[in-house]
Tab-separated table of C-alpha atoms in Angstrom:
chain	number	residue	atom	x	y	z
A	3	UNK	CA	87.949	104.521	121.030
A	4	UNK	CA	91.149	105.103	119.058
A	5	UNK	CA	90.489	102.561	116.272
A	6	UNK	CA	93.829	101.351	114.917
A	7	UNK	CA	97.043	102.757	116.344
A	8	UNK	CA	100.592	102.276	115.133
A	9	UNK	CA	103.984	103.021	116.603
A	10	UNK	CA	106.357	104.497	115.734
A	11	UNK	CA	105.236	107.088	113.186
A	12	UNK	CA	108.710	107.483	111.703
A	13	UNK	CA	111.857	105.364	111.840
A	14	UNK	CA	115.244	105.442	110.169
A	15	UNK	CA	117.331	102.270	110.202
A	16	UNK	CA	120.685	101.251	108.859
A	17	UNK	CA	120.939	98.198	106.645
A	18	UNK	CA	121.036	95.068	108.782
A	19	UNK	CA	119.349	96.578	111.831
A	20	UNK	CA	116.191	95.062	113.214
A	21	UNK	CA	113.014	96.621	114.482
A	22	UNK	CA	109.418	95.852	115.327
A	23	UNK	CA	106.431	97.863	114.192
A	24	UNK	CA	103.557	97.780	116.626
A	25	UNK	CA	99.855	97.822	115.836
A	26	UNK	CA	96.890	97.726	118.172
A	27	UNK	CA	93.141	97.907	117.647
A	28	UNK	CA	90.487	98.517	120.239
A	29	UNK	CA	87.506	97.462	118.128
A	30	UNK	CA	87.512	93.819	119.224
A	31	UNK	CA	88.048	92.672	115.626
A	32	UNK	CA	89.322	89.208	114.839
A	33	UNK	CA	91.359	90.049	111.743
A	34	UNK	CA	94.386	92.288	111.387
A	35	UNK	CA	96.597	93.072	108.404
A	36	UNK	CA	99.954	94.572	107.549
A	37	UNK	CA	100.407	96.380	104.228
A	38	UNK	CA	103.251	98.275	102.693
A	39	UNK	CA	102.685	101.248	100.412
A	40	UNK	CA	105.123	102.153	97.663
A	41	UNK	CA	104.679	104.851	95.008
A	42	UNK	CA	102.649	103.675	92.036
A	43	UNK	CA	102.032	100.248	93.546
A	44	UNK	CA	99.168	100.920	95.885
A	45	UNK	CA	99.116	98.852	99.043
A	46	UNK	CA	100.436	95.307	99.078
A	47	UNK	CA	99.605	92.810	101.760
A	48	UNK	CA	102.583	91.551	103.751
A	49	UNK	CA	100.940	89.305	106.355
A	50	UNK	CA	97.553	88.949	107.893
A	51	UNK	CA	96.003	87.340	110.906
A	52	UNK	CA	92.461	86.059	110.570
A	53	UNK	CA	92.158	85.431	114.295
A	54	UNK	CA	94.185	85.380	117.473
A	55	UNK	CA	96.874	82.738	117.229
A	56	UNK	CA	96.900	82.505	113.425
A	57	UNK	CA	98.991	84.270	110.817
A	58	UNK	CA	99.321	83.860	107.059
A	59	UNK	CA	101.507	85.231	104.324
A	60	UNK	CA	100.244	87.862	101.967
A	61	UNK	CA	101.630	88.997	98.658
A	62	UNK	CA	105.058	90.237	99.819
A	63	UNK	CA	106.089	88.407	103.042
A	64	UNK	CA	109.814	87.981	102.406
A	65	UNK	CA	112.006	89.750	104.938
A	66	UNK	CA	109.241	90.082	107.514
A	67	UNK	CA	107.851	88.181	110.452
A	68	UNK	CA	104.696	88.804	112.432
A	69	UNK	CA	103.288	88.016	115.820
A	70	UNK	CA	99.671	88.119	116.831
A	71	UNK	CA	100.315	88.725	120.501
A	72	UNK	CA	96.654	88.786	121.507
A	73	UNK	CA	93.408	89.898	119.957
A	74	UNK	CA	94.396	93.566	120.167
A	75	UNK	CA	97.979	93.519	118.956
A	76	UNK	CA	99.696	92.477	115.740
A	77	UNK	CA	103.375	93.295	115.322
A	78	UNK	CA	105.576	93.290	112.237
A	79	UNK	CA	109.277	92.567	112.594
A	80	UNK	CA	112.139	93.265	110.250
A	81	UNK	CA	115.009	91.030	111.356
A	82	UNK	CA	117.637	92.496	109.036
A	83	UNK	CA	116.429	95.628	107.319
A	84	UNK	CA	117.252	96.264	103.678
A	85	UNK	CA	116.890	99.455	101.606
A	86	UNK	CA	114.152	97.709	99.594
A	87	UNK	CA	112.056	97.768	102.751
A	88	UNK	CA	111.942	101.553	102.743
A	89	UNK	CA	108.219	102.156	102.606
A	90	UNK	CA	105.168	103.303	104.478
A	91	UNK	CA	103.626	100.520	106.524
A	92	UNK	CA	99.948	100.384	107.361
A	93	UNK	CA	98.157	98.183	109.787
A	94	UNK	CA	94.470	97.547	109.165
A	95	UNK	CA	91.631	95.768	110.854
A	96	UNK	CA	88.354	94.925	109.154
A	97	UNK	CA	84.953	95.076	110.664
A	98	UNK	CA	82.852	92.262	109.294
A	99	UNK	CA	79.339	93.602	109.658
A	100	UNK	CA	77.606	90.268	109.402
A	101	UNK	CA	77.459	87.043	107.483
A	102	UNK	CA	74.547	88.293	105.457
A	103	UNK	CA	76.611	91.078	103.995
A	104	UNK	CA	79.763	89.032	103.736
A	105	UNK	CA	82.063	91.930	103.290
A	106	UNK	CA	84.099	94.191	105.440
A	107	UNK	CA	85.299	97.684	105.962
A	108	UNK	CA	88.973	97.855	106.704
A	109	UNK	CA	90.043	100.484	109.204
A	110	UNK	CA	93.580	101.711	108.694
A	111	UNK	CA	96.104	103.027	111.144
A	112	UNK	CA	97.984	106.266	110.433
A	113	UNK	CA	101.052	104.477	109.072
A	114	UNK	CA	104.734	104.125	109.896
A	115	UNK	CA	107.194	105.755	107.522
A	116	UNK	CA	110.350	103.633	107.479
A	117	UNK	CA	113.606	104.560	105.791
A	118	UNK	CA	116.437	102.054	105.532
A	119	UNK	CA	119.798	103.554	104.662
B	20	UNK	CA	94.391	86.146	90.575
B	21	UNK	CA	92.620	89.388	91.242
B	22	UNK	CA	94.051	92.681	90.065
B	23	UNK	CA	93.079	96.328	89.954
B	24	UNK	CA	94.193	98.938	87.449
B	25	UNK	CA	93.891	102.668	87.888
B	26	UNK	CA	94.981	104.032	84.500
B	27	UNK	CA	95.488	107.632	85.613
B	28	UNK	CA	98.443	108.260	87.925
B	29	UNK	CA	97.734	111.984	88.251
B	30	UNK	CA	94.659	114.085	87.530
B	31	UNK	CA	94.456	117.850	87.834
B	32	UNK	CA	91.030	119.409	88.106
B	33	UNK	CA	89.784	122.932	88.774
B	34	UNK	CA	87.832	123.595	91.925
B	35	UNK	CA	84.133	123.301	91.157
B	36	UNK	CA	84.660	121.057	88.151
B	37	UNK	CA	83.566	117.449	87.991
B	38	UNK	CA	85.909	114.570	88.681
B	39	UNK	CA	85.962	110.986	87.449
B	40	UNK	CA	88.558	108.444	88.494
B	41	UNK	CA	88.796	105.211	86.578
B	42	UNK	CA	89.150	101.759	88.047
B	43	UNK	CA	89.224	98.455	86.185
B	44	UNK	CA	89.400	95.154	87.952
B	45	UNK	CA	90.000	91.522	87.174
B	46	UNK	CA	88.349	89.022	89.436
B	47	UNK	CA	86.991	85.535	88.918
B	48	UNK	CA	83.933	85.726	91.113
B	49	UNK	CA	81.542	88.401	92.268
B	50	UNK	CA	83.784	91.280	93.255
B	51	UNK	CA	83.573	93.320	96.395
B	52	UNK	CA	84.785	96.772	95.393
B	53	UNK	CA	86.034	99.681	97.446
B	54	UNK	CA	87.298	103.212	97.039
B	55	UNK	CA	89.640	104.650	99.660
B	56	UNK	CA	91.062	108.155	99.983
B	57	UNK	CA	94.387	109.044	101.510
B	58	UNK	CA	95.134	112.629	102.449
B	59	UNK	CA	98.805	113.595	102.725
B	60	UNK	CA	100.462	111.958	105.708
B	61	UNK	CA	97.306	110.132	106.682
B	62	UNK	CA	96.016	106.599	106.614
B	63	UNK	CA	93.311	105.388	104.266
B	64	UNK	CA	89.688	106.277	104.736
B	65	UNK	CA	86.867	104.336	103.139
B	66	UNK	CA	84.806	106.446	100.714
B	67	UNK	CA	82.351	103.799	99.577
B	68	UNK	CA	81.959	100.129	98.827
B	69	UNK	CA	79.914	97.859	96.605
B	70	UNK	CA	79.045	94.235	97.144
B	71	UNK	CA	75.521	93.782	95.780
B	72	UNK	CA	72.334	95.567	94.824
B	73	UNK	CA	72.110	98.959	93.173
B	74	UNK	CA	75.116	99.460	90.923
B	75	UNK	CA	75.300	103.175	91.720
B	76	UNK	CA	76.771	103.549	95.185
B	77	UNK	CA	76.785	106.716	97.240
B	78	UNK	CA	79.639	107.427	99.597
B	79	UNK	CA	80.894	110.063	101.953
B	80	UNK	CA	82.063	113.552	100.973
B	81	UNK	CA	79.703	113.666	97.971
B	82	UNK	CA	81.361	110.831	96.056
B	83	UNK	CA	79.593	108.126	94.118
B	84	UNK	CA	80.738	105.143	92.093
B	85	UNK	CA	79.117	102.991	89.463
B	86	UNK	CA	79.727	99.279	89.088
B	87	UNK	CA	79.624	98.107	85.480
B	88	UNK	CA	80.072	94.361	85.298
B	89	UNK	CA	80.231	94.301	81.490
B	90	UNK	CA	83.173	96.698	81.546
B	91	UNK	CA	84.782	95.366	84.739
B	92	UNK	CA	84.849	98.913	85.988
B	93	UNK	CA	84.062	100.771	89.189
B	94	UNK	CA	84.636	104.445	88.411
B	95	UNK	CA	84.477	107.101	91.108
B	96	UNK	CA	82.799	110.444	90.459
B	97	UNK	CA	82.140	113.738	92.151
B	98	UNK	CA	80.046	116.474	90.485
B	99	UNK	CA	81.888	119.458	91.989
B	100	UNK	CA	85.354	119.177	93.453
B	101	UNK	CA	86.452	121.087	96.533
B	102	UNK	CA	90.058	121.992	97.350
B	103	UNK	CA	89.914	119.551	100.250
B	104	UNK	CA	89.464	116.693	97.767
B	105	UNK	CA	93.130	116.914	96.814
B	106	UNK	CA	94.420	113.512	97.877
B	107	UNK	CA	95.338	110.098	96.556
B	108	UNK	CA	92.548	107.705	95.742
B	109	UNK	CA	92.768	103.944	95.738
B	110	UNK	CA	90.419	101.411	94.233
B	111	UNK	CA	90.456	97.945	95.773
B	112	UNK	CA	88.825	94.578	95.169
B	113	UNK	CA	88.322	91.822	97.678
B	114	UNK	CA	86.616	88.471	98.114
B	115	UNK	CA	84.418	89.613	100.946
B	116	UNK	CA	84.298	87.349	103.941
B	117	UNK	CA	86.229	84.546	102.282
B	118	UNK	CA	89.997	84.152	102.073
B	119	UNK	CA	90.723	86.404	105.008
B	120	UNK	CA	89.173	89.419	103.310
B	121	UNK	CA	92.428	90.256	101.620
B	122	UNK	CA	92.162	93.364	99.493
B	123	UNK	CA	94.052	93.983	96.271
B	124	UNK	CA	94.700	97.660	95.648
B	125	UNK	CA	95.249	99.624	92.492
B	126	UNK	CA	98.299	101.840	92.174
B	127	UNK	CA	96.385	104.954	93.122
B	128	UNK	CA	95.429	108.213	91.407
B	129	UNK	CA	96.713	111.462	92.822
B	130	UNK	CA	94.244	114.320	92.439
B	131	UNK	CA	95.422	117.907	92.376
B	132	UNK	CA	92.852	120.685	92.668
B	133	UNK	CA	93.538	124.054	91.037
B	134	UNK	CA	91.941	127.145	92.570
């Protein structure tokens, strides 16, 4: 049981290049999230997927696209990378313990450190 | 809109001393509050969470946090810091099961531990 996995761990791109960040979870969770982490700004939500087949924009979606390929996998694509997208990207998946509690614990992947030159 | 403020960007504390990290939130409804820790090069790990009941919440690694509705605060404390507690700490607020469980994070507080 690996939890949430992300690939790659590190990536360097040139401006204008494209790439896809991969995320997979083996916890059978419905929801998955992509965040970016920048110094002093905490984590900001890029996109999320509440269930297989659905995706929604978060706080900072511009420049990104996502695909919820199946229940396990949620990918983040940068079509034309820009230096402003240099960041650490985290995928997360919450475990909703039950309707009675109505809250969740989000499990985070180890992150992808992306540099755009 | 919900927001979270962590007023202290850096805190330096001696090993064995107590630690308190501040978190203030703005949220229109009953908040669901979280503290996460991030060790260097690692992802985020949940320390503790509050969504109802006793306002003093115990977490892992000897941490606790107290929810004070009147002050819109959810401060994190540890009585005696260990060198392994050096990390960055994030406070977060979320709507619980509604609205896709989207969390809003504070900017983080980096804790340095002096020997």
